[in-house]
DNA sequence: ATTTTGATTGACTAATCAGTCGCAAATATA
DNA sequence: TATATTTGCGACTGATTAGTCAATCAAAAT
């Protein structure tokens, strides 16, 4: 495995377990099986490492969502596929998902440029706009609807992991939540 | 002002601005206008301080919510008053609200006993249960509904502060969101 | 006036931190 | 094979950290 990748993976895990400042760079290097200085060959500073992980994780998620967008004429189905994909990714990449949450509620958020995040949100906003234009969902600000769907997704995620559900129960809950969500915005 | 209170207030501000580990105890003491050792007279460790702030902030919020629960026979009105109160508190105590978010997504969460949190959630769960029993809202697990309402509240909060709305616009948005929420669970 | 008490102080310490640097090893180029 | 370049190393440093503690203070109690 590539050393840079190994550092990112180890750091991700330790950051989620002990927090950003709670994790020493020396510990990351040690656990990743590289020398102290090697870490700084790849990332000039610790901050740069944190931000690099965030971008990497976000790309990972965005890639997954794009690949799993359902190509259908049925708008509801397309929305549903995105809702599903988001939750599927979150549940199968819990560490990465937790990292994103931790990052978003930390002072590090300010260190990232809006453009990076915006470009990943854009496809979703466009999808919602399409739904509004076709009169399939309520005429409300797109980013308001996006905000609601996002937080709903997060809410279900929290609920599911707190319950230690089986795959079947997870499936039912997600299905149920989407129907509620759809009733709300349609 | 009481020194302990002063330390808590200063630490809260600095923690939100620079993160938990990003804030040195010496800086807290300095900015609070007390000696280094005084902080440790009140809180044995830094961790104890963080947890103490969390409990204090949570109590503050819980007190506000209890005081603002509408005493009405109309169930929807009661629910609405709670939704309103939650958002009102969050928007008027942004630092405290941010602290809670940061705490919840940090490894510190594990240091707190469930009982503390559970007791504050209980009134809300009971309220939801009443609604279900009366057949006013859907027959779904109470904590599932609670989870959805909570995340919805958080979503609107995020949306509102990102838009730098006026009081009137805030009012409209909250009103609108509650109607959506009610349509979803009723 | 003297003693007791508890809060407050800030200099201090051992540990830990992010980041550096000169050198060695490995890899690529010729 | 010889040379050049990249990659990796880990001991090192100056700064900072959480937490300690003996000394000081003010005020109350005797």
Coordinates of C-alpha atoms in Angstrom, one line a residue, chain A residues 13-138:
Chain A
X13 CA -9.1 6.5 12.1
X14 CA -7.2 8.3 14.9
X15 CA -8.9 11.7 14.3
X16 CA -12.3 10.1 14.6
X17 CA -11.2 8.2 17.8
X18 CA -9.3 11.1 19.5
X19 CA -10.2 14.3 17.7
X20 CA -8.0 16.5 15.5
X21 CA -5.8 18.1 18.2
X22 CA -6.1 15.0 20.3
X23 CA -4.1 13.0 17.8
X24 CA -0.4 13.7 17.6
X25 CA 1.4 13.5 14.2
X26 CA 3.9 11.2 15.8
X27 CA 1.2 8.8 16.7
X28 CA -0.2 8.8 13.2
X29 CA 3.3 8.1 11.7
X30 CA 3.9 5.4 14.3
X31 CA 0.6 3.6 13.7
X32 CA 1.0 4.0 9.9
X33 CA 4.4 2.4 10.1
X34 CA 6.3 5.3 8.7
X35 CA 8.9 7.7 10.1
X36 CA 7.9 11.0 11.7
X37 CA 9.4 13.0 8.9
X38 CA 7.8 11.0 6.1
X39 CA 4.4 12.4 7.1
X40 CA 5.7 15.9 6.6
X41 CA 7.1 15.0 3.2
X42 CA 3.5 14.4 2.0
X43 CA 1.8 17.1 4.1
X44 CA 3.5 20.3 4.9
X45 CA 1.5 20.8 8.1
X46 CA -0.9 18.9 10.3
X47 CA -3.7 21.3 9.1
X48 CA -2.9 20.4 5.5
X49 CA -3.3 16.7 6.4
X50 CA -6.7 17.3 8.0
X51 CA -8.0 19.3 5.0
X52 CA -6.5 16.7 2.6
X53 CA -8.4 13.9 4.3
X54 CA -11.7 15.9 4.2
X55 CA -11.3 16.6 0.5
X56 CA -10.4 12.9 -0.2
X57 CA -13.4 11.7 1.8
X58 CA -15.8 14.1 0.2
X59 CA -14.6 13.1 -3.2
X60 CA -15.0 9.5 -2.3
X61 CA -18.7 10.1 -1.3
X62 CA -19.4 12.3 -4.3
X63 CA -18.1 9.7 -6.6
X64 CA -20.3 7.1 -5.1
X65 CA -23.4 9.2 -5.3
X66 CA -22.8 10.1 -9.0
X67 CA -22.2 6.4 -9.9
X68 CA -25.4 5.4 -8.1
X69 CA -27.8 8.0 -9.5
X70 CA -30.7 6.1 -11.1
X71 CA -31.2 6.9 -14.8
X72 CA -35.0 7.0 -14.9
X73 CA -37.8 9.3 -16.1
X74 CA -39.5 8.9 -12.8
X75 CA -38.4 11.8 -10.7
X76 CA -39.4 10.3 -7.4
X77 CA -37.3 7.2 -8.3
X78 CA -34.3 9.4 -9.0
X79 CA -34.6 11.2 -5.7
X80 CA -35.1 8.0 -3.9
X81 CA -32.0 6.5 -5.4
X82 CA -29.9 9.5 -4.2
X83 CA -31.4 9.3 -0.7
X84 CA -30.6 5.6 -0.6
X85 CA -27.1 6.0 -2.0
X86 CA -26.4 8.7 0.6
X87 CA -27.5 6.5 3.5
X88 CA -25.8 3.4 2.0
X89 CA -22.5 5.2 1.8
X90 CA -22.8 6.6 5.3
X91 CA -23.7 3.3 6.8
X92 CA -20.9 1.5 5.0
X93 CA -18.3 4.2 5.6
X94 CA -19.1 5.2 9.2
X95 CA -15.6 6.4 10.0
X96 CA -15.5 8.6 7.0
X97 CA -19.0 9.9 7.7
X98 CA -18.1 10.6 11.3
X99 CA -15.0 12.4 10.1
X100 CA -17.1 14.7 7.9
X101 CA -19.4 15.5 10.8
X102 CA -16.5 16.2 13.1
X103 CA -14.9 18.4 10.4
X104 CA -18.2 20.3 9.7
X105 CA -18.7 21.2 13.4
X106 CA -15.0 22.2 14.0
X107 CA -13.1 25.4 13.3
X108 CA -11.4 23.7 10.4
X109 CA -14.5 24.3 8.2
X110 CA -13.4 27.9 7.8
X111 CA -10.1 26.8 6.3
X112 CA -11.8 25.2 3.3
X113 CA -12.9 27.2 0.3
X114 CA -16.6 27.2 -0.5
X115 CA -15.9 26.3 -4.2
X116 CA -14.7 22.8 -3.2
X117 CA -17.9 22.0 -1.3
X118 CA -20.2 23.9 -3.7
X119 CA -19.2 21.8 -6.7
X120 CA -20.3 18.6 -5.0
X121 CA -23.6 20.0 -3.9
X122 CA -24.5 21.4 -7.3
X123 CA -25.7 18.2 -9.0
X124 CA -28.2 17.8 -6.1
X125 CA -29.4 21.4 -6.3
X126 CA -29.9 20.9 -10.0
X127 CA -31.9 17.8 -9.5
X128 CA -34.2 19.5 -7.0
X129 CA -34.6 22.5 -9.4
X130 CA -35.8 20.0 -12.1
X131 CA -38.4 18.7 -9.7
X132 CA -39.6 22.1 -8.9
X133 CA -39.7 23.1 -12.6
X134 CA -41.7 20.0 -13.4
X135 CA -44.2 20.9 -10.6
X136 CA -43.4 17.6 -8.9
X137 CA -42.2 19.1 -5.6
X138 CA -43.1 22.2 -3.7

